[in-house]
PDB file of C-alpha atoms in Angstrom:
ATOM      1  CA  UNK A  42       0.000   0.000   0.000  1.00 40.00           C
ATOM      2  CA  UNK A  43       2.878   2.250   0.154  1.00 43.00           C
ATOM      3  CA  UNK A  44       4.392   2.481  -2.969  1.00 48.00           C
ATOM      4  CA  UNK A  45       3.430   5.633  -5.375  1.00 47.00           C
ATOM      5  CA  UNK A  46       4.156   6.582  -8.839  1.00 53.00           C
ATOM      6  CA  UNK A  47       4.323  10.274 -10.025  1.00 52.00           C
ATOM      7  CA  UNK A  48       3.133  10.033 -14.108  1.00 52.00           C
ATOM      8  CA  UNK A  49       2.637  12.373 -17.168  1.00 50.00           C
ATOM      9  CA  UNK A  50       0.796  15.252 -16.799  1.00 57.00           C
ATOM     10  CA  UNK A  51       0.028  14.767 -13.030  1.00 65.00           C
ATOM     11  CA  UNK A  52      -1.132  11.518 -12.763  1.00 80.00           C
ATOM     12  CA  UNK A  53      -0.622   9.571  -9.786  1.00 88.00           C
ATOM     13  CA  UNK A  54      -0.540   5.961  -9.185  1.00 92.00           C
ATOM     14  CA  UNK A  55      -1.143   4.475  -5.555  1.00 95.00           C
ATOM     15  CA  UNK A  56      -0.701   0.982  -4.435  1.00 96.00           C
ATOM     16  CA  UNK A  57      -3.770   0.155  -2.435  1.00 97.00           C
ATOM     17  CA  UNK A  58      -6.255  -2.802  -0.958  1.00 98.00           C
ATOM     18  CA  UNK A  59      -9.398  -3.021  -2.320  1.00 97.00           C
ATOM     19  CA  UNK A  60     -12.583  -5.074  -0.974  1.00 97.00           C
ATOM     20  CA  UNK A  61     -14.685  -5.956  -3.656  1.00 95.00           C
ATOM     21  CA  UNK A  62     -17.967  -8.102  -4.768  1.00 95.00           C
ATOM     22  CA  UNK A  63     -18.349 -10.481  -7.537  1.00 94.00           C
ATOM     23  CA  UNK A  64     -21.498 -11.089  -9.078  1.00 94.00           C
ATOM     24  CA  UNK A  65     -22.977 -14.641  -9.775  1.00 96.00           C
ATOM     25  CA  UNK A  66     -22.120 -13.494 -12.984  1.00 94.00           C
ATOM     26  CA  UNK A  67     -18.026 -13.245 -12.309  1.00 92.00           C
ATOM     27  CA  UNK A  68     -18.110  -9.452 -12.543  1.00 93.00           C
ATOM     28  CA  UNK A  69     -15.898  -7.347 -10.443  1.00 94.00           C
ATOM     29  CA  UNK A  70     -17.404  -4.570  -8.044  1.00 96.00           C
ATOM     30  CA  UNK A  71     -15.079  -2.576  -5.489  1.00 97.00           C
ATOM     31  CA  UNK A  72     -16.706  -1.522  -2.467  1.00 97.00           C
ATOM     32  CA  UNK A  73     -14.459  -0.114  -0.343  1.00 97.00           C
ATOM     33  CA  UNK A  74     -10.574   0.379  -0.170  1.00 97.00           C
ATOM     34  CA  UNK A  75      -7.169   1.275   1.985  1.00 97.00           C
ATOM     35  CA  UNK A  76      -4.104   3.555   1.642  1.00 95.00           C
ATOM     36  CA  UNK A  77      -1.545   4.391   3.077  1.00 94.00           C
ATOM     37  CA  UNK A  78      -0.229   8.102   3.434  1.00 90.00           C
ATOM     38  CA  UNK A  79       3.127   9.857   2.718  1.00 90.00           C
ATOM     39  CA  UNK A  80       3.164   9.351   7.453  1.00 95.00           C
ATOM     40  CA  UNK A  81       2.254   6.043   7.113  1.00 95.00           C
ATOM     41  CA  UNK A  82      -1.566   6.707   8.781  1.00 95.00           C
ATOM     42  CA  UNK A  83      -3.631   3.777   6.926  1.00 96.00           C
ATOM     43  CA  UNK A  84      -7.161   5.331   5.650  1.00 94.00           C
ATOM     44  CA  UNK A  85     -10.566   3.692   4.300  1.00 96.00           C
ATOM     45  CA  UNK A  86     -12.402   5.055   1.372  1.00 96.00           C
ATOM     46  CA  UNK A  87     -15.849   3.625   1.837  1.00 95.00           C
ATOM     47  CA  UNK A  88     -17.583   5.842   0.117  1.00 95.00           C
ATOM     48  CA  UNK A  89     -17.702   5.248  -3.693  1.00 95.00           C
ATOM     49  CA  UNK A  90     -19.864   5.337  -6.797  1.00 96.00           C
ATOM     50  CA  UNK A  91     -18.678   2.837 -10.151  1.00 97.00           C
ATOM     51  CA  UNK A  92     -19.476   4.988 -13.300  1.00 97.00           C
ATOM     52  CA  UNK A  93     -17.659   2.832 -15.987  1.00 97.00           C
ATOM     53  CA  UNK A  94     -15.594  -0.679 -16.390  1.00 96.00           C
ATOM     54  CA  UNK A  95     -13.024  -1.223 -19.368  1.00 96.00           C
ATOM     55  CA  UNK A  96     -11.323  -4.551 -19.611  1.00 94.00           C
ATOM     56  CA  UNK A  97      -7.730  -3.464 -21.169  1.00 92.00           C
ATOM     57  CA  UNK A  98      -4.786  -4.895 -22.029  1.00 87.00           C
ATOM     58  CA  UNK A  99      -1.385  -3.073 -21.746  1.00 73.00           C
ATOM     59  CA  UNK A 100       1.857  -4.645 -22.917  1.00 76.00           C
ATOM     60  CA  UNK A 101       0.298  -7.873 -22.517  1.00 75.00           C
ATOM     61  CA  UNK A 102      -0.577  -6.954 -18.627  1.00 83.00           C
ATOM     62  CA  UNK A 103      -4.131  -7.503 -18.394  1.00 93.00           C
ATOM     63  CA  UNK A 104      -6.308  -5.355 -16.098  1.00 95.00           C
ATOM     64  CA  UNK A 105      -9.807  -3.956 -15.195  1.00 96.00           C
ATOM     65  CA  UNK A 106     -10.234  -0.264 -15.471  1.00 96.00           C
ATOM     66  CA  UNK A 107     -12.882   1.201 -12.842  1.00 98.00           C
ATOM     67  CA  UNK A 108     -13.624   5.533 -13.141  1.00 97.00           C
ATOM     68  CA  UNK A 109     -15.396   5.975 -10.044  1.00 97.00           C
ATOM     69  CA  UNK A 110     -16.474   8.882  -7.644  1.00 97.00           C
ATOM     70  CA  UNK A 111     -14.987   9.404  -4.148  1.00 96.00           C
ATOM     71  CA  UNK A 112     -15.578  10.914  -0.968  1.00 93.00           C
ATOM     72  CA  UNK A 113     -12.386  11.882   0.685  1.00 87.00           C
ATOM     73  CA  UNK A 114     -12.821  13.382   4.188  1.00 85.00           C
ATOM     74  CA  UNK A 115     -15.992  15.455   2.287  1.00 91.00           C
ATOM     75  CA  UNK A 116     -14.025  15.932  -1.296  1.00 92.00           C
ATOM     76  CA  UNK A 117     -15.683  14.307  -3.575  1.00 95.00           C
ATOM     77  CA  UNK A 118     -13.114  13.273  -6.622  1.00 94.00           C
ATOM     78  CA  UNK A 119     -13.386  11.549  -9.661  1.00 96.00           C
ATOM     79  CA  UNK A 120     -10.047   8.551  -9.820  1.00 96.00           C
ATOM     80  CA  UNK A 121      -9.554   5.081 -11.561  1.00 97.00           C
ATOM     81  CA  UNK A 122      -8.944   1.847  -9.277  1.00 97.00           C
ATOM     82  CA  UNK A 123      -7.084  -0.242 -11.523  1.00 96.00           C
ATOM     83  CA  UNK A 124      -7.055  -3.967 -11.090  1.00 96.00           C
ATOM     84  CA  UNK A 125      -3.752  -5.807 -12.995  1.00 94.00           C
ATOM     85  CA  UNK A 126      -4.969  -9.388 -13.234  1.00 93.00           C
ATOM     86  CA  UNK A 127      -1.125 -11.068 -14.104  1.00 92.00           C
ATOM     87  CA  UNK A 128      -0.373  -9.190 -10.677  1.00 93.00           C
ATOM     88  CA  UNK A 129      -3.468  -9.123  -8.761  1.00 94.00           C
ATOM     89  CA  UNK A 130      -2.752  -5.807  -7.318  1.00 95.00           C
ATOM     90  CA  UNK A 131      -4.949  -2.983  -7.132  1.00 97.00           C
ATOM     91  CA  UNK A 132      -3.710   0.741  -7.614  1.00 97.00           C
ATOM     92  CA  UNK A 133      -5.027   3.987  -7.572  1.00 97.00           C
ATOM     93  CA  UNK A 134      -4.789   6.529 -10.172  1.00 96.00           C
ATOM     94  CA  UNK A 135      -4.829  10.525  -9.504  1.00 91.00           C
ATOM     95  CA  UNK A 136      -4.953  13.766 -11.206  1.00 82.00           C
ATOM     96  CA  UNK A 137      -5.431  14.439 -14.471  1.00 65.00           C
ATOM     97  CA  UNK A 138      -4.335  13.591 -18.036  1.00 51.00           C
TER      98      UNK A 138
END
């Protein structure tokens, strides 16, 4: 959960742990998930809204694209949890680009 990635044109990639829901139907749903600040305090983003799913695959490294709606301690932002299947790790992606 601690790692983070600074990108192009102020993106920002997170390493985080996700909770999530699969349907009968083997879909993915995250419900809630964890990070870990730049002091090492662990917080829980339970509050957020799934507006789109892509399935992609980049440089042969499979992964499940969500664009969802946060609230963060009131803010509510628009980010991408990112789940890379050949991995299975979940990241965070902030900022835009």
């Amino acid at each position: 959960m601690q790692r983070s990635k600074a990108g192009a044109a102020g993106k920002r990639e997170m390493e985080i742990a996700c909770e999530c829901w699969f349907t009968s139907k083997g879909r993915m749903r995250p419900l809630l998930f964890k990070y870990q600040d730049e002091q090492g305090e662990i917080h829980t983003i339970k509050e957020l809204t799934v507006h789109s799913v892509e399935e992609k695959n980049l440089m042969a490294s499979p992964c499940t694209e969500f664009g969802v709606t946060i609230n963060c301690q009131g803010i509510y932002m628009e980010v991408k949890l990112i789940f890379y299947k050949k991995e299975c790790r979940w990241a965070l992606i902030t900022g835009k680009g």
